[in-house]
PDB file of C-alpha atoms in Angstrom:
ATOM      1  CA  MET A   1      -8.582 -10.713 -39.563  1.00 56.00           C
ATOM      2  CA  ARG A   2      -8.912  -7.288 -38.250  1.00 60.00           C
ATOM      3  CA  GLY A   3      -9.301  -5.244 -41.131  1.00 70.00           C
ATOM      4  CA  ARG A   4     -11.872  -7.860 -42.525  1.00 73.00           C
ATOM      5  CA  LEU A   5     -14.008  -7.419 -39.755  1.00 71.00           C
ATOM      6  CA  GLU A   6     -13.524  -3.611 -39.796  1.00 72.00           C
ATOM      7  CA  LEU A   7     -14.817  -3.998 -43.876  1.00 75.00           C
ATOM      8  CA  GLN A   8     -17.509  -6.230 -43.081  1.00 73.00           C
ATOM      9  CA  ALA A   9     -18.621  -4.047 -39.740  1.00 74.00           C
ATOM     10  CA  GLY A  10     -18.309  -0.457 -42.023  1.00 77.00           C
ATOM     11  CA  HIS A  11     -16.510   0.832 -39.188  1.00 78.00           C
ATOM     12  CA  ARG A  12     -13.251   1.293 -37.612  1.00 80.00           C
ATOM     13  CA  LEU A  13     -13.200  -1.277 -34.568  1.00 77.00           C
ATOM     14  CA  ILE A  14      -9.624  -0.972 -33.206  1.00 78.00           C
ATOM     15  CA  ALA A  15      -7.476   2.364 -32.692  1.00 77.00           C
ATOM     16  CA  ARG A  16      -3.815   2.986 -31.691  1.00 70.00           C
ATOM     17  CA  ARG A  17      -3.624   5.249 -29.028  1.00 64.00           C
ATOM     18  CA  ARG A  18      -1.001   8.121 -27.926  1.00 60.00           C
ATOM     19  CA  GLY A  19       2.101   6.366 -26.670  1.00 57.00           C
ATOM     20  CA  GLY A  20       1.526   3.004 -29.150  1.00 58.00           C
ATOM     21  CA  SER A  21      -0.761   1.072 -26.889  1.00 57.00           C
ATOM     22  CA  ILE A  22      -3.603  -0.697 -29.104  1.00 66.00           C
ATOM     23  CA  ALA A  23      -7.716   0.135 -27.665  1.00 67.00           C
ATOM     24  CA  ALA A  24     -11.056  -0.554 -28.985  1.00 71.00           C
ATOM     25  CA  THR A  25     -12.857   2.369 -30.673  1.00 80.00           C
ATOM     26  CA  ALA A  26     -16.756   3.061 -29.118  1.00 76.00           C
ATOM     27  CA  ALA A  27     -18.032   0.788 -32.305  1.00 78.00           C
ATOM     28  CA  GLY A  28     -15.617  -1.787 -31.345  1.00 75.00           C
ATOM     29  CA  GLU A  29     -17.117  -1.810 -27.770  1.00 74.00           C
ATOM     30  CA  ARG A  30     -20.044  -2.590 -29.179  1.00 75.00           C
ATOM     31  CA  PHE A  31     -18.915  -5.102 -31.723  1.00 77.00           C
ATOM     32  CA  ALA A  32     -17.202  -6.587 -28.827  1.00 74.00           C
ATOM     33  CA  GLU A  33     -20.511  -6.818 -26.807  1.00 71.00           C
ATOM     34  CA  ASP A  34     -22.346  -7.949 -29.772  1.00 74.00           C
ATOM     35  CA  ALA A  35     -19.902 -10.768 -30.169  1.00 74.00           C
ATOM     36  CA  ARG A  36     -20.510 -11.585 -26.687  1.00 66.00           C
ATOM     37  CA  ALA A  37     -23.695 -12.164 -26.330  1.00 66.00           C
ATOM     38  CA  ILE A  38     -23.640 -14.506 -29.212  1.00 73.00           C
ATOM     39  CA  LEU A  39     -21.045 -16.629 -27.682  1.00 65.00           C
ATOM     40  CA  ARG A  40     -23.463 -16.856 -24.700  1.00 58.00           C
ATOM     41  CA  LEU A  41     -26.291 -17.852 -26.765  1.00 63.00           C
ATOM     42  CA  HIS A  42     -24.131 -20.576 -28.149  1.00 63.00           C
ATOM     43  CA  GLU A  43     -23.284 -21.679 -24.505  1.00 56.00           C
ATOM     44  CA  VAL A  44     -27.094 -21.520 -23.848  1.00 56.00           C
ATOM     45  CA  ALA A  45     -28.385 -23.813 -26.792  1.00 60.00           C
ATOM     46  CA  ALA A  46     -25.410 -26.300 -25.331  1.00 58.00           C
ATOM     47  CA  PHE A  47     -26.607 -26.503 -22.817  1.00 53.00           C
ATOM     48  CA  ARG A  48     -30.584 -26.926 -23.210  1.00 56.00           C
ATOM     49  CA  LEU A  49     -29.600 -29.987 -25.849  1.00 57.00           C
ATOM     50  CA  ALA A  50     -27.734 -31.555 -23.537  1.00 54.00           C
ATOM     51  CA  GLU A  51     -29.630 -34.735 -22.355  1.00 51.00           C
ATOM     52  CA  ARG A  52     -27.362 -35.761 -19.707  1.00 64.00           C
ATOM     53  CA  PRO A  53     -27.472 -34.163 -15.863  1.00 81.00           C
ATOM     54  CA  LEU A  54     -24.386 -32.487 -15.842  1.00 87.00           C
ATOM     55  CA  ALA A  55     -21.273 -34.097 -13.748  1.00 90.00           C
ATOM     56  CA  GLY A  56     -17.655 -33.884 -13.552  1.00 92.00           C
ATOM     57  CA  ILE A  57     -15.313 -31.337 -11.807  1.00 94.00           C
ATOM     58  CA  VAL A  58     -15.293 -27.465 -11.751  1.00 95.00           C
ATOM     59  CA  ARG A  59     -12.426 -25.885 -10.377  1.00 96.00           C
ATOM     60  CA  LEU A  60     -12.682 -22.066  -9.679  1.00 96.00           C
ATOM     61  CA  GLY A  61     -10.196 -19.860  -8.216  1.00 96.00           C
ATOM     62  CA  LEU A  62     -11.343 -16.181  -6.715  1.00 92.00           C
ATOM     63  CA  SER A  63      -9.748 -13.385  -4.730  1.00 87.00           C
ATOM     64  CA  ASP A  64     -11.018 -13.053  -1.388  1.00 83.00           C
ATOM     65  CA  ASP A  65     -13.222  -9.811  -2.318  1.00 80.00           C
ATOM     66  CA  PHE A  66     -14.995 -12.211  -4.719  1.00 77.00           C
ATOM     67  CA  ALA A  67     -15.664 -14.915  -2.458  1.00 72.00           C
ATOM     68  CA  SER A  68     -16.900 -12.442   0.351  1.00 68.00           C
ATOM     69  CA  GLY A  69     -19.539 -10.155  -2.071  1.00 61.00           C
ATOM     70  CA  ARG A  70     -23.145 -10.450  -1.537  1.00 56.00           C
ATOM     71  CA  GLY A  71     -24.630 -13.102  -3.149  1.00 69.00           C
ATOM     72  CA  PHE A  72     -21.469 -14.827  -4.603  1.00 79.00           C
ATOM     73  CA  THR A  73     -21.246 -17.548  -1.855  1.00 81.00           C
ATOM     74  CA  THR A  74     -24.977 -18.402  -2.138  1.00 81.00           C
ATOM     75  CA  LEU A  75     -24.682 -18.714  -6.132  1.00 83.00           C
ATOM     76  CA  LEU A  76     -22.428 -21.528  -5.585  1.00 88.00           C
ATOM     77  CA  ALA A  77     -24.424 -23.139  -3.106  1.00 86.00           C
ATOM     78  CA  ALA A  78     -27.215 -23.232  -5.462  1.00 84.00           C
ATOM     79  CA  PHE A  79     -25.348 -24.540  -8.224  1.00 86.00           C
ATOM     80  CA  ALA A  80     -23.811 -27.164  -6.153  1.00 88.00           C
ATOM     81  CA  GLN A  81     -27.262 -28.007  -4.937  1.00 86.00           C
ATOM     82  CA  SER A  82     -28.867 -28.149  -8.256  1.00 84.00           C
ATOM     83  CA  HIS A  83     -25.954 -29.845  -9.404  1.00 88.00           C
ATOM     84  CA  PRO A  84     -25.053 -33.095  -7.178  1.00 91.00           C
ATOM     85  CA  ARG A  85     -23.207 -34.677  -9.950  1.00 93.00           C
ATOM     86  CA  VAL A  86     -20.673 -31.936 -10.134  1.00 94.00           C
ATOM     87  CA  GLU A  87     -17.426 -31.348  -7.755  1.00 96.00           C
ATOM     88  CA  LEU A  88     -17.282 -27.870  -7.343  1.00 95.00           C
ATOM     89  CA  ARG A  89     -13.817 -26.851  -5.907  1.00 96.00           C
ATOM     90  CA  VAL A  90     -13.271 -23.015  -5.402  1.00 94.00           C
ATOM     91  CA  ASP A  91      -9.476 -21.737  -4.472  1.00 94.00           C
ATOM     92  CA  VAL A  92      -8.965 -18.122  -3.056  1.00 91.00           C
ATOM     93  CA  ALA A  93      -5.936 -16.470  -3.551  1.00 90.00           C
ATOM     94  CA  SER A  94      -4.131 -13.356  -5.019  1.00 87.00           C
ATOM     95  CA  SER A  95      -4.900 -12.545  -8.887  1.00 86.00           C
ATOM     96  CA  ARG A  96      -1.671 -12.992  -9.610  1.00 87.00           C
ATOM     97  CA  SER A  97      -1.249 -16.625  -8.044  1.00 91.00           C
ATOM     98  CA  LEU A  98      -4.494 -17.479 -10.073  1.00 92.00           C
ATOM     99  CA  LEU A  99      -3.188 -16.444 -13.256  1.00 91.00           C
ATOM    100  CA  ALA A 100      -0.388 -18.965 -12.324  1.00 93.00           C
ATOM    101  CA  THR A 101      -2.269 -21.780 -11.642  1.00 95.00           C
ATOM    102  CA  ILE A 102      -4.763 -21.419 -14.711  1.00 93.00           C
ATOM    103  CA  ALA A 103      -1.924 -21.079 -17.120  1.00 90.00           C
ATOM    104  CA  ASP A 104      -0.538 -24.289 -15.418  1.00 92.00           C
ATOM    105  CA  GLY A 105      -3.580 -26.479 -15.917  1.00 91.00           C
ATOM    106  CA  GLY A 106      -4.925 -26.322 -12.426  1.00 95.00           C
ATOM    107  CA  LEU A 107      -8.083 -24.489 -12.721  1.00 96.00           C
ATOM    108  CA  ASP A 108     -10.764 -24.089 -14.929  1.00 95.00           C
ATOM    109  CA  PHE A 109     -11.448 -20.532 -14.228  1.00 95.00           C
ATOM    110  CA  ALA A 110     -10.360 -17.617 -12.246  1.00 95.00           C
ATOM    111  CA  LEU A 111     -12.212 -14.409 -11.377  1.00 93.00           C
ATOM    112  CA  THR A 112      -9.681 -11.616 -11.229  1.00 91.00           C
ATOM    113  CA  LYS A 113      -9.919  -7.608 -11.142  1.00 87.00           C
ATOM    114  CA  ARG A 114      -7.733  -5.354 -12.619  1.00 85.00           C
ATOM    115  CA  PRO A 115      -7.649  -0.728 -12.750  1.00 79.00           C
ATOM    116  CA  ALA A 116      -7.885  -0.884 -16.232  1.00 68.00           C
ATOM    117  CA  ASP A 117     -10.146  -3.037 -18.478  1.00 61.00           C
ATOM    118  CA  ASN A 118      -7.213  -3.957 -21.073  1.00 62.00           C
ATOM    119  CA  GLY A 119      -5.228  -7.166 -21.041  1.00 63.00           C
ATOM    120  CA  GLU A 120      -6.176 -10.979 -20.677  1.00 78.00           C
ATOM    121  CA  GLY A 121      -9.271 -12.064 -20.004  1.00 87.00           C
ATOM    122  CA  GLU A 122     -12.885 -11.737 -20.713  1.00 89.00           C
ATOM    123  CA  LEU A 123     -14.402  -8.469 -19.445  1.00 88.00           C
ATOM    124  CA  LEU A 124     -17.545  -9.281 -17.251  1.00 87.00           C
ATOM    125  CA  ALA A 125     -18.090  -5.607 -15.713  1.00 85.00           C
ATOM    126  CA  ARG A 126     -16.921  -2.981 -14.272  1.00 86.00           C
ATOM    127  CA  HIS A 127     -17.528  -1.540 -10.611  1.00 86.00           C
ATOM    128  CA  GLU A 128     -17.113   2.001  -9.280  1.00 91.00           C
ATOM    129  CA  VAL A 129     -14.289   2.386  -6.693  1.00 95.00           C
ATOM    130  CA  VAL A 130     -14.939   4.435  -3.557  1.00 96.00           C
ATOM    131  CA  TRP A 131     -13.196   5.403  -0.524  1.00 97.00           C
ATOM    132  CA  VAL A 132     -15.030   3.717   2.609  1.00 97.00           C
ATOM    133  CA  ALA A 133     -14.436   4.370   6.093  1.00 97.00           C
ATOM    134  CA  GLY A 134     -16.262   3.342   9.354  1.00 95.00           C
ATOM    135  CA  ARG A 135     -19.808   4.544   9.825  1.00 92.00           C
ATOM    136  CA  LYS A 136     -18.830   6.430  13.412  1.00 90.00           C
ATOM    137  CA  ALA A 137     -15.683   7.507  12.041  1.00 92.00           C
ATOM    138  CA  VAL A 138     -14.685  11.109  10.782  1.00 90.00           C
ATOM    139  CA  PRO A 139     -11.658  10.758   8.597  1.00 93.00           C
ATOM    140  CA  ALA A 140      -9.165  13.875   7.945  1.00 93.00           C
ATOM    141  CA  PRO A 141      -5.558  13.581   6.817  1.00 95.00           C
ATOM    142  CA  PRO A 142      -3.088  12.818   6.543  1.00 96.00           C
ATOM    143  CA  TRP A 143      -4.989  10.181   5.270  1.00 98.00           C
ATOM    144  CA  ARG A 144      -4.454   6.646   7.403  1.00 98.00           C
ATOM    145  CA  LEU A 145      -5.161   4.041   4.933  1.00 98.00           C
ATOM    146  CA  VAL A 146      -6.519   0.446   5.300  1.00 98.00           C
ATOM    147  CA  LEU A 147      -5.244  -1.281   2.467  1.00 97.00           C
ATOM    148  CA  PHE A 148      -5.160  -5.394   1.040  1.00 94.00           C
ATOM    149  CA  PRO A 149      -1.395  -6.186   0.240  1.00 92.00           C
ATOM    150  CA  ASP A 150       0.346  -5.524  -3.427  1.00 89.00           C
ATOM    151  CA  PRO A 151      -0.219  -6.981  -5.837  1.00 85.00           C
ATOM    152  CA  CYS A 152      -3.776  -5.239  -5.202  1.00 90.00           C
ATOM    153  CA  ALA A 153      -6.178  -3.114  -8.090  1.00 90.00           C
ATOM    154  CA  TYR A 154      -7.503  -1.273  -5.274  1.00 94.00           C
ATOM    155  CA  ARG A 155      -4.681  -0.556  -3.928  1.00 95.00           C
ATOM    156  CA  ASP A 156      -3.097   0.368  -7.214  1.00 93.00           C
ATOM    157  CA  LEU A 157      -5.672   2.907  -8.157  1.00 94.00           C
ATOM    158  CA  ALA A 158      -5.578   4.631  -4.133  1.00 97.00           C
ATOM    159  CA  LEU A 159      -1.871   5.037  -4.250  1.00 97.00           C
ATOM    160  CA  SER A 160      -1.972   6.568  -7.688  1.00 95.00           C
ATOM    161  CA  ALA A 161      -4.699   8.930  -7.495  1.00 96.00           C
ATOM    162  CA  LEU A 162      -3.370   9.814  -3.893  1.00 98.00           C
ATOM    163  CA  HIS A 163       0.242  10.299  -5.728  1.00 96.00           C
ATOM    164  CA  ALA A 164      -1.638  12.053  -7.984  1.00 96.00           C
ATOM    165  CA  ALA A 165      -3.060  14.783  -5.681  1.00 96.00           C
ATOM    166  CA  GLY A 166      -0.099  15.225  -3.696  1.00 96.00           C
ATOM    167  CA  ALA A 167      -2.073  13.990  -0.884  1.00 96.00           C
ATOM    168  CA  ASP A 168      -0.540  13.449   2.327  1.00 96.00           C
ATOM    169  CA  TRP A 169      -0.898   9.447   3.681  1.00 97.00           C
ATOM    170  CA  ILE A 170       0.425   7.009   5.159  1.00 97.00           C
ATOM    171  CA  VAL A 171      -0.717   2.924   5.077  1.00 98.00           C
ATOM    172  CA  SER A 172      -1.453   2.051   8.593  1.00 96.00           C
ATOM    173  CA  TYR A 173      -3.143  -1.288   8.436  1.00 98.00           C
ATOM    174  CA  THR A 174      -2.652  -4.057   5.903  1.00 97.00           C
ATOM    175  CA  THR A 175      -4.528  -7.406   5.549  1.00 95.00           C
ATOM    176  CA  PRO A 176      -4.873 -10.000   3.325  1.00 90.00           C
ATOM    177  CA  SER A 177      -8.963 -10.592   3.568  1.00 89.00           C
ATOM    178  CA  LEU A 178     -12.068  -8.653   3.206  1.00 90.00           C
ATOM    179  CA  GLY A 179     -12.739  -9.137   6.527  1.00 90.00           C
ATOM    180  CA  GLY A 180      -9.915  -8.248   8.129  1.00 93.00           C
ATOM    181  CA  LEU A 181      -9.994  -5.216   6.209  1.00 95.00           C
ATOM    182  CA  LYS A 182     -14.079  -4.112   6.813  1.00 94.00           C
ATOM    183  CA  ALA A 183     -12.980  -4.856  10.476  1.00 95.00           C
ATOM    184  CA  ALA A 184     -10.191  -2.213  10.907  1.00 97.00           C
ATOM    185  CA  LEU A 185     -12.725   0.538   8.653  1.00 97.00           C
ATOM    186  CA  THR A 186     -15.377  -0.565  11.222  1.00 95.00           C
ATOM    187  CA  ALA A 187     -12.538  -0.028  14.506  1.00 95.00           C
ATOM    188  CA  GLY A 188     -12.040   3.360  12.639  1.00 95.00           C
ATOM    189  CA  LEU A 189      -8.087   2.508  11.820  1.00 97.00           C
ATOM    190  CA  GLY A 190      -8.509   4.592   8.928  1.00 97.00           C
ATOM    191  CA  ILE A 191     -10.207   4.530   5.332  1.00 98.00           C
ATOM    192  CA  ALA A 192     -10.182   2.116   2.046  1.00 98.00           C
ATOM    193  CA  PRO A 193     -10.969   1.543  -1.408  1.00 97.00           C
ATOM    194  CA  LEU A 194     -13.451  -0.712  -2.208  1.00 95.00           C
ATOM    195  CA  ALA A 195     -15.957  -1.045  -5.089  1.00 90.00           C
ATOM    196  CA  SER A 196     -18.976   0.205  -4.272  1.00 85.00           C
ATOM    197  CA  ASP A 197     -20.856  -3.028  -4.508  1.00 79.00           C
ATOM    198  CA  LEU A 198     -18.595  -4.315  -0.888  1.00 85.00           C
ATOM    199  CA  ILE A 199     -20.098  -1.751   1.254  1.00 85.00           C
ATOM    200  CA  CYS A 200     -21.293  -3.496   4.063  1.00 82.00           C
ATOM    201  CA  ASP A 201     -23.943  -1.747   7.019  1.00 81.00           C
ATOM    202  CA  ASP A 202     -20.969  -0.878   9.084  1.00 87.00           C
ATOM    203  CA  LEU A 203     -19.073   1.231   6.246  1.00 92.00           C
ATOM    204  CA  ARG A 204     -20.283   4.416   4.346  1.00 94.00           C
ATOM    205  CA  PRO A 205     -18.521   6.336   1.490  1.00 95.00           C
ATOM    206  CA  VAL A 206     -16.351   8.868   2.579  1.00 95.00           C
ATOM    207  CA  PRO A 207     -18.366  12.088   1.891  1.00 92.00           C
ATOM    208  CA  ALA A 208     -17.401  14.565  -1.276  1.00 90.00           C
ATOM    209  CA  ALA A 209     -16.493  17.247   1.864  1.00 90.00           C
ATOM    210  CA  ALA A 210     -13.443  15.319   2.254  1.00 93.00           C
ATOM    211  CA  ALA A 211     -11.876  16.101  -1.083  1.00 94.00           C
ATOM    212  CA  LEU A 212     -10.053  12.725  -1.658  1.00 97.00           C
ATOM    213  CA  PRO A 213      -9.369  11.783  -4.997  1.00 97.00           C
ATOM    214  CA  ALA A 214     -11.550   9.977  -7.354  1.00 95.00           C
ATOM    215  CA  LEU A 215     -10.480   6.448  -7.951  1.00 95.00           C
ATOM    216  CA  GLY A 216     -12.141   5.407 -10.993  1.00 92.00           C
ATOM    217  CA  GLN A 217     -13.448   1.523 -11.802  1.00 91.00           C
ATOM    218  CA  VAL A 218     -12.339  -1.888 -11.205  1.00 89.00           C
ATOM    219  CA  ALA A 219     -12.784  -4.517 -14.086  1.00 88.00           C
ATOM    220  CA  LEU A 220     -14.052  -7.934 -13.615  1.00 88.00           C
ATOM    221  CA  PHE A 221     -12.481 -10.924 -15.344  1.00 90.00           C
ATOM    222  CA  LEU A 222     -13.561 -14.114 -16.361  1.00 92.00           C
ATOM    223  CA  HIS A 223     -10.218 -16.164 -17.131  1.00 93.00           C
ATOM    224  CA  ALA A 224     -10.914 -19.773 -18.961  1.00 92.00           C
ATOM    225  CA  ARG A 225      -8.599 -22.679 -19.182  1.00 87.00           C
ATOM    226  CA  GLU A 226      -8.013 -23.973 -22.872  1.00 75.00           C
ATOM    227  CA  PRO A 227      -9.232 -26.478 -24.844  1.00 61.00           C
ATOM    228  CA  ASP A 228     -12.383 -26.396 -25.378  1.00 57.00           C
ATOM    229  CA  ARG A 229     -14.740 -26.986 -22.256  1.00 72.00           C
ATOM    230  CA  SER A 230     -17.431 -29.826 -21.478  1.00 84.00           C
ATOM    231  CA  PRO A 231     -21.020 -29.152 -21.032  1.00 86.00           C
ATOM    232  CA  THR A 232     -20.829 -28.690 -17.124  1.00 89.00           C
ATOM    233  CA  THR A 233     -17.975 -26.368 -17.549  1.00 91.00           C
ATOM    234  CA  THR A 234     -19.884 -24.416 -20.259  1.00 88.00           C
ATOM    235  CA  HIS A 235     -22.954 -23.825 -18.135  1.00 87.00           C
ATOM    236  CA  PHE A 236     -20.668 -23.043 -15.006  1.00 91.00           C
ATOM    237  CA  ALA A 237     -19.298 -19.722 -16.790  1.00 90.00           C
ATOM    238  CA  ALA A 238     -22.314 -18.769 -18.559  1.00 87.00           C
ATOM    239  CA  LEU A 239     -23.665 -18.725 -14.974  1.00 87.00           C
ATOM    240  CA  LEU A 240     -20.949 -16.590 -13.915  1.00 88.00           C
ATOM    241  CA  ARG A 241     -21.679 -14.333 -16.646  1.00 88.00           C
ATOM    242  CA  ARG A 242     -24.829 -14.028 -15.595  1.00 84.00           C
ATOM    243  CA  HIS A 243     -24.297 -13.230 -12.295  1.00 82.00           C
ATOM    244  CA  PHE A 244     -21.796 -10.293 -13.035  1.00 80.00           C
ATOM    245  CA  SER A 245     -23.623  -9.067 -16.189  1.00 73.00           C
ATOM    246  CA  ARG A 246     -24.174  -5.252 -15.809  1.00 47.00           C
ATOM    247  CA  ASP A 247     -27.933  -5.694 -17.012  1.00 39.00           C
ATOM    248  CA  GLY A 248     -28.379  -8.766 -14.800  1.00 36.00           C
ATOM    249  CA  ARG A 249     -30.026 -10.737 -17.497  1.00 38.00           C
ATOM    250  CA  ALA A 250     -30.049 -14.224 -17.132  1.00 34.00           C
ATOM    251  CA  ALA A 251     -28.772 -17.023 -19.816  1.00 36.00           C
ATOM    252  CA  PHE A 252     -30.700 -19.774 -17.628  1.00 33.00           C
ATOM    253  CA  PRO A 253     -31.575 -19.922 -14.414  1.00 34.00           C
ATOM    254  CA  VAL A 254     -29.375 -21.060 -11.206  1.00 33.00           C
ATOM    255  CA  THR A 255     -31.492 -24.014 -10.669  1.00 32.00           C
ATOM    256  CA  GLY A 256     -32.111 -24.765 -14.372  1.00 32.00           C
ATOM    257  CA  ALA A 257     -31.988 -28.236 -15.460  1.00 30.00           C
ATOM    258  CA  PRO A 258     -30.775 -29.860 -18.995  1.00 30.00           C
TER     259      PRO A 258
END
């Protein structure tokens, strides 16, 4: 299959990295983006051809930072209001727990984050991860870290970067919730790694003068339960893609009706 695709595309789409792992080439990344766009158009067409209002149950799992992110709960509320015959069930848990639940058939969708953009799931977006502190805090080494418990993409990025830089640090505060993490930062209890889109008014990026190591990006993934989805879950999946897309262009409006 891969050889046939590469022959038709006229480019090498997948290459083997040093160490044996496999990754998409630049041409492969572009090909994958185009393929995802075609799938989204298919979903939009299927939705628009539906003659009946959406109905049924949609079960979504997500981690706390998704649940607390700007605009996401508003998106879910708008979907529920626009489609009163759809019962939306949301489960907030760790990524590891959510993946186990969707594998057991207990969820239709799960949203997860990982430091790298490889592995299972559909890549929705990448966000820069930055060091964050309370607005009035003056961070200095040894770095006091405010972290989510393991396993956590932010935690992995932070500890790997600090180890590689040979920095002095201690984990001074661990909390499972984004609200708890932000409260600890606002109180000046330390610094934390966070996606740039989660920075609120009480927080600020740690200045570059602190010379903390760069953290890179976190990848956002959508995991879907098989087999083929209903018109309701198909529409909901497209809505998630629109919300997290990098270019922000809508597949169709939140309040759209069939």
